[in-house]
Amino acid sequence: MSWESSRQRHQLVHAVLADIAATGRPHVTGELATRVTAEFGDFDGLLREVQLRWYRAFDARLDALLEDWPPDIDAALTALWLDLSAAMPGARFLLDAHAGRPALADLDAHHRRTLHAATGVHEVRLPRIPPPRRRCRWLVPRTSTA
Protein backbone atom coordinates (compact mmCIF):
# COMPACT_ATOMS: atom_id res chain seq x y z
CA MET A 1 0.00 0.00 0.00
CA SER A 2 1.44 3.35 -1.00
CA TRP A 3 1.78 6.31 1.33
CA GLU A 4 -0.97 8.15 -0.55
CA SER A 5 -3.32 5.18 -0.32
CA SER A 6 -2.64 4.82 3.38
CA ARG A 7 -3.28 8.53 3.92
CA GLN A 8 -6.57 8.35 2.00
CA ARG A 9 -7.72 5.39 4.11
CA HIS A 10 -6.86 7.28 7.28
CA GLN A 11 -8.76 10.35 6.09
CA LEU A 12 -11.76 8.23 5.14
CA VAL A 13 -11.89 6.61 8.57
CA HIS A 14 -11.65 10.08 10.12
CA ALA A 15 -14.51 11.31 7.89
CA VAL A 16 -16.67 8.33 8.84
CA LEU A 17 -16.09 8.90 12.55
CA ALA A 18 -16.90 12.60 12.10
CA ASP A 19 -20.13 11.67 10.30
CA ILE A 20 -21.05 9.31 13.12
CA ALA A 21 -20.46 12.15 15.57
CA ALA A 22 -22.66 14.48 13.55
CA THR A 23 -25.55 12.04 13.20
CA GLY A 24 -25.22 10.10 16.45
CA ARG A 25 -25.76 6.89 14.46
CA PRO A 26 -23.10 4.23 13.89
CA HIS A 27 -23.89 3.80 10.20
CA VAL A 28 -22.39 5.14 7.01
CA THR A 29 -24.69 6.50 4.34
CA GLY A 30 -24.58 8.46 1.12
CA GLU A 31 -21.32 9.43 -0.50
CA LEU A 32 -19.30 8.14 2.45
CA ALA A 33 -20.85 4.68 2.04
CA THR A 34 -19.79 4.67 -1.60
CA ARG A 35 -16.24 5.67 -0.64
CA VAL A 36 -16.13 3.02 2.12
CA THR A 37 -17.19 0.32 -0.32
CA ALA A 38 -14.60 1.45 -2.87
CA GLU A 39 -11.78 1.58 -0.29
CA PHE A 40 -12.62 -1.26 2.10
CA GLY A 41 -14.83 -3.54 -0.02
CA ASP A 42 -17.76 -3.20 2.35
CA PHE A 43 -18.77 -1.88 5.76
CA ASP A 44 -17.23 -4.91 7.46
CA GLY A 45 -13.87 -3.98 5.96
CA LEU A 46 -14.16 -0.54 7.53
CA LEU A 47 -15.13 -2.08 10.87
CA ARG A 48 -12.09 -4.35 10.78
CA GLU A 49 -9.85 -1.34 10.04
CA VAL A 50 -11.28 0.63 12.99
CA GLN A 51 -11.00 -2.46 15.20
CA LEU A 52 -7.36 -2.97 14.22
CA ARG A 53 -6.58 0.67 15.03
CA TRP A 54 -8.35 0.32 18.38
CA TYR A 55 -6.40 -2.78 19.38
CA ARG A 56 -3.09 -1.29 18.25
CA ALA A 57 -3.71 1.73 20.49
CA PHE A 58 -4.85 -0.53 23.34
CA ASP A 59 -1.79 -2.77 23.05
CA ALA A 60 0.60 0.19 22.99
CA ARG A 61 -0.94 1.46 26.23
CA LEU A 62 -0.95 -2.07 27.66
CA ASP A 63 2.80 -2.38 27.04
CA ALA A 64 3.38 0.81 29.02
CA LEU A 65 1.05 -0.38 31.79
CA LEU A 66 2.81 -3.71 32.16
CA GLU A 67 6.26 -2.14 32.52
CA ASP A 68 5.34 -1.53 36.17
CA TRP A 69 2.89 -4.31 36.94
CA PRO A 70 -0.15 -2.81 38.71
CA PRO A 71 -1.32 -4.32 42.01
CA ASP A 72 -4.88 -4.77 40.65
CA ILE A 73 -4.56 -5.83 37.01
CA ASP A 74 -8.34 -6.04 36.49
CA ALA A 75 -8.87 -2.46 37.65
CA ALA A 76 -5.87 -1.31 35.61
CA LEU A 77 -7.24 -2.94 32.45
CA THR A 78 -10.65 -1.37 33.01
CA ALA A 79 -9.03 2.04 33.52
CA LEU A 80 -6.95 1.55 30.38
CA TRP A 81 -10.11 0.68 28.41
CA LEU A 82 -11.96 3.74 29.73
CA ASP A 83 -9.02 6.06 29.05
CA LEU A 84 -8.74 4.80 25.49
CA SER A 85 -12.52 5.10 25.07
CA ALA A 86 -12.18 8.76 26.03
CA ALA A 87 -9.32 9.22 23.56
CA MET A 88 -11.05 7.33 20.71
CA PRO A 89 -14.77 7.67 21.47
CA GLY A 90 -15.98 7.50 17.87
CA ALA A 91 -14.12 4.27 17.24
CA ARG A 92 -15.33 2.73 20.49
CA PHE A 93 -18.94 3.73 19.81
CA LEU A 94 -18.82 2.29 16.29
CA LEU A 95 -17.27 -0.99 17.48
CA ASP A 96 -19.68 -1.34 20.39
CA ALA A 97 -22.67 -0.72 18.14
CA HIS A 98 -21.54 -3.53 15.82
CA ALA A 99 -19.99 -5.85 18.43
CA GLY A 100 -21.99 -8.91 17.34
CA ARG A 101 -20.90 -8.81 13.71
CA PRO A 102 -18.99 -11.90 12.57
CA ALA A 103 -16.44 -9.66 10.81
CA LEU A 104 -15.14 -8.57 14.21
CA ALA A 105 -15.08 -11.99 15.86
CA ASP A 106 -11.64 -13.23 14.75
CA LEU A 107 -9.65 -10.22 15.93
CA ASP A 108 -11.67 -9.97 19.15
CA ALA A 109 -10.91 -13.64 19.92
CA HIS A 110 -7.23 -13.19 19.05
CA HIS A 111 -6.98 -10.14 21.26
CA ARG A 112 -8.64 -11.93 24.18
CA ARG A 113 -6.09 -14.74 23.86
CA THR A 114 -3.11 -12.38 23.69
CA LEU A 115 -4.44 -10.28 26.56
CA HIS A 116 -4.74 -13.45 28.64
CA ALA A 117 -1.22 -14.51 27.70
CA ALA A 118 0.17 -11.09 28.66
CA THR A 119 -1.78 -10.58 31.89
CA GLY A 120 -3.11 -13.94 33.06
CA VAL A 121 -6.59 -12.47 33.09
CA HIS A 122 -9.08 -14.92 31.60
CA GLU A 123 -11.90 -12.49 30.96
CA VAL A 124 -12.17 -8.79 31.60
CA ARG A 125 -15.64 -7.32 31.66
CA LEU A 126 -14.98 -4.09 29.89
CA PRO A 127 -17.59 -1.34 29.85
CA ARG A 128 -19.18 0.00 26.70
CA ILE A 129 -19.65 3.69 26.19
CA PRO A 130 -23.25 4.83 25.88
CA PRO A 131 -24.62 5.93 22.50
CA PRO A 132 -24.00 9.61 21.87
CA ARG A 133 -26.65 12.24 21.58
CA ARG A 134 -27.01 13.74 18.14
CA ARG A 135 -24.34 16.20 17.12
CA CYS A 136 -21.96 15.09 19.84
CA ARG A 137 -18.73 16.98 19.19
CA TRP A 138 -16.73 14.76 21.56
CA LEU A 139 -16.89 11.90 19.09
CA VAL A 140 -14.90 13.78 16.48
CA PRO A 141 -11.25 12.79 16.72
CA ARG A 142 -8.97 15.74 17.32
CA THR A 143 -6.34 16.36 14.72
CA SER A 144 -3.36 18.61 14.78
CA THR A 145 -3.16 21.51 12.35
CA ALA A 146 0.51 22.10 13.07
Coordinates of C-alpha atoms in Angstrom, one line a residue:
M1 CA 0.0 0.0 0.0
S2 CA 1.4 3.4 -1.0
W3 CA 1.8 6.3 1.3
E4 CA -1.0 8.2 -0.6
S5 CA -3.3 5.2 -0.3
S6 CA -2.6 4.8 3.4
R7 CA -3.3 8.5 3.9
Q8 CA -6.6 8.3 2.0
R9 CA -7.7 5.4 4.1
H10 CA -6.9 7.3 7.3
Q11 CA -8.8 10.3 6.1
L12 CA -11.8 8.2 5.1
V13 CA -11.9 6.6 8.6
H14 CA -11.7 10.1 10.1
A15 CA -14.5 11.3 7.9
V16 CA -16.7 8.3 8.8
L17 CA -16.1 8.9 12.5
A18 CA -16.9 12.6 12.1
D19 CA -20.1 11.7 10.3
I20 CA -21.1 9.3 13.1
A21 CA -20.5 12.1 15.6
A22 CA -22.7 14.5 13.6
T23 CA -25.6 12.0 13.2
G24 CA -25.2 10.1 16.5
R25 CA -25.8 6.9 14.5
P26 CA -23.1 4.2 13.9
H27 CA -23.9 3.8 10.2
V28 CA -22.4 5.1 7.0
T29 CA -24.7 6.5 4.3
G30 CA -24.6 8.5 1.1
E31 CA -21.3 9.4 -0.5
L32 CA -19.3 8.1 2.4
A33 CA -20.8 4.7 2.0
T34 CA -19.8 4.7 -1.6
R35 CA -16.2 5.7 -0.6
V36 CA -16.1 3.0 2.1
T37 CA -17.2 0.3 -0.3
A38 CA -14.6 1.5 -2.9
E39 CA -11.8 1.6 -0.3
F40 CA -12.6 -1.3 2.1
G41 CA -14.8 -3.5 0.0
D42 CA -17.8 -3.2 2.4
F43 CA -18.8 -1.9 5.8
D44 CA -17.2 -4.9 7.5
G45 CA -13.9 -4.0 6.0
L46 CA -14.2 -0.5 7.5
L47 CA -15.1 -2.1 10.9
R48 CA -12.1 -4.4 10.8
E49 CA -9.9 -1.3 10.0
V50 CA -11.3 0.6 13.0
Q51 CA -11.0 -2.5 15.2
L52 CA -7.4 -3.0 14.2
R53 CA -6.6 0.7 15.0
W54 CA -8.4 0.3 18.4
Y55 CA -6.4 -2.8 19.4
R56 CA -3.1 -1.3 18.3
A57 CA -3.7 1.7 20.5
F58 CA -4.8 -0.5 23.3
D59 CA -1.8 -2.8 23.1
A60 CA 0.6 0.2 23.0
R61 CA -0.9 1.5 26.2
L62 CA -0.9 -2.1 27.7
D63 CA 2.8 -2.4 27.0
A64 CA 3.4 0.8 29.0
L65 CA 1.1 -0.4 31.8
L66 CA 2.8 -3.7 32.2
E67 CA 6.3 -2.1 32.5
D68 CA 5.3 -1.5 36.2
W69 CA 2.9 -4.3 36.9
P70 CA -0.2 -2.8 38.7
P71 CA -1.3 -4.3 42.0
D72 CA -4.9 -4.8 40.6
I73 CA -4.6 -5.8 37.0
D74 CA -8.3 -6.0 36.5
A75 CA -8.9 -2.5 37.7
A76 CA -5.9 -1.3 35.6
L77 CA -7.2 -2.9 32.4
T78 CA -10.6 -1.4 33.0
A79 CA -9.0 2.0 33.5
L80 CA -6.9 1.5 30.4
W81 CA -10.1 0.7 28.4
L82 CA -12.0 3.7 29.7
D83 CA -9.0 6.1 29.1
L84 CA -8.7 4.8 25.5
S85 CA -12.5 5.1 25.1
A86 CA -12.2 8.8 26.0
A87 CA -9.3 9.2 23.6
M88 CA -11.1 7.3 20.7
P89 CA -14.8 7.7 21.5
G90 CA -16.0 7.5 17.9
A91 CA -14.1 4.3 17.2
R92 CA -15.3 2.7 20.5
F93 CA -18.9 3.7 19.8
L94 CA -18.8 2.3 16.3
L95 CA -17.3 -1.0 17.5
D96 CA -19.7 -1.3 20.4
A97 CA -22.7 -0.7 18.1
H98 CA -21.5 -3.5 15.8
A99 CA -20.0 -5.9 18.4
G100 CA -22.0 -8.9 17.3
R101 CA -20.9 -8.8 13.7
P102 CA -19.0 -11.9 12.6
A103 CA -16.4 -9.7 10.8
L104 CA -15.1 -8.6 14.2
A105 CA -15.1 -12.0 15.9
D106 CA -11.6 -13.2 14.8
L107 CA -9.7 -10.2 15.9
D108 CA -11.7 -10.0 19.2
A109 CA -10.9 -13.6 19.9
H110 CA -7.2 -13.2 19.0
H111 CA -7.0 -10.1 21.3
R112 CA -8.6 -11.9 24.2
R113 CA -6.1 -14.7 23.9
T114 CA -3.1 -12.4 23.7
L115 CA -4.4 -10.3 26.6
H116 CA -4.7 -13.5 28.6
A117 CA -1.2 -14.5 27.7
A118 CA 0.2 -11.1 28.7
T119 CA -1.8 -10.6 31.9
G120 CA -3.1 -13.9 33.1
V121 CA -6.6 -12.5 33.1
H122 CA -9.1 -14.9 31.6
E123 CA -11.9 -12.5 31.0
V124 CA -12.2 -8.8 31.6
R125 CA -15.6 -7.3 31.7
L126 CA -15.0 -4.1 29.9
P127 CA -17.6 -1.3 29.9
R128 CA -19.2 0.0 26.7
I129 CA -19.6 3.7 26.2
P130 CA -23.3 4.8 25.9
P131 CA -24.6 5.9 22.5
P132 CA -24.0 9.6 21.9
R133 CA -26.6 12.2 21.6
R134 CA -27.0 13.7 18.1
R135 CA -24.3 16.2 17.1
C136 CA -22.0 15.1 19.8
R137 CA -18.7 17.0 19.2
W138 CA -16.7 14.8 21.6
L139 CA -16.9 11.9 19.1
V140 CA -14.9 13.8 16.5
P141 CA -11.3 12.8 16.7
R142 CA -9.0 15.7 17.3
T143 CA -6.3 16.4 14.7
S144 CA -3.4 18.6 14.8
T145 CA -3.2 21.5 12.4
A146 CA 0.5 22.1 13.1

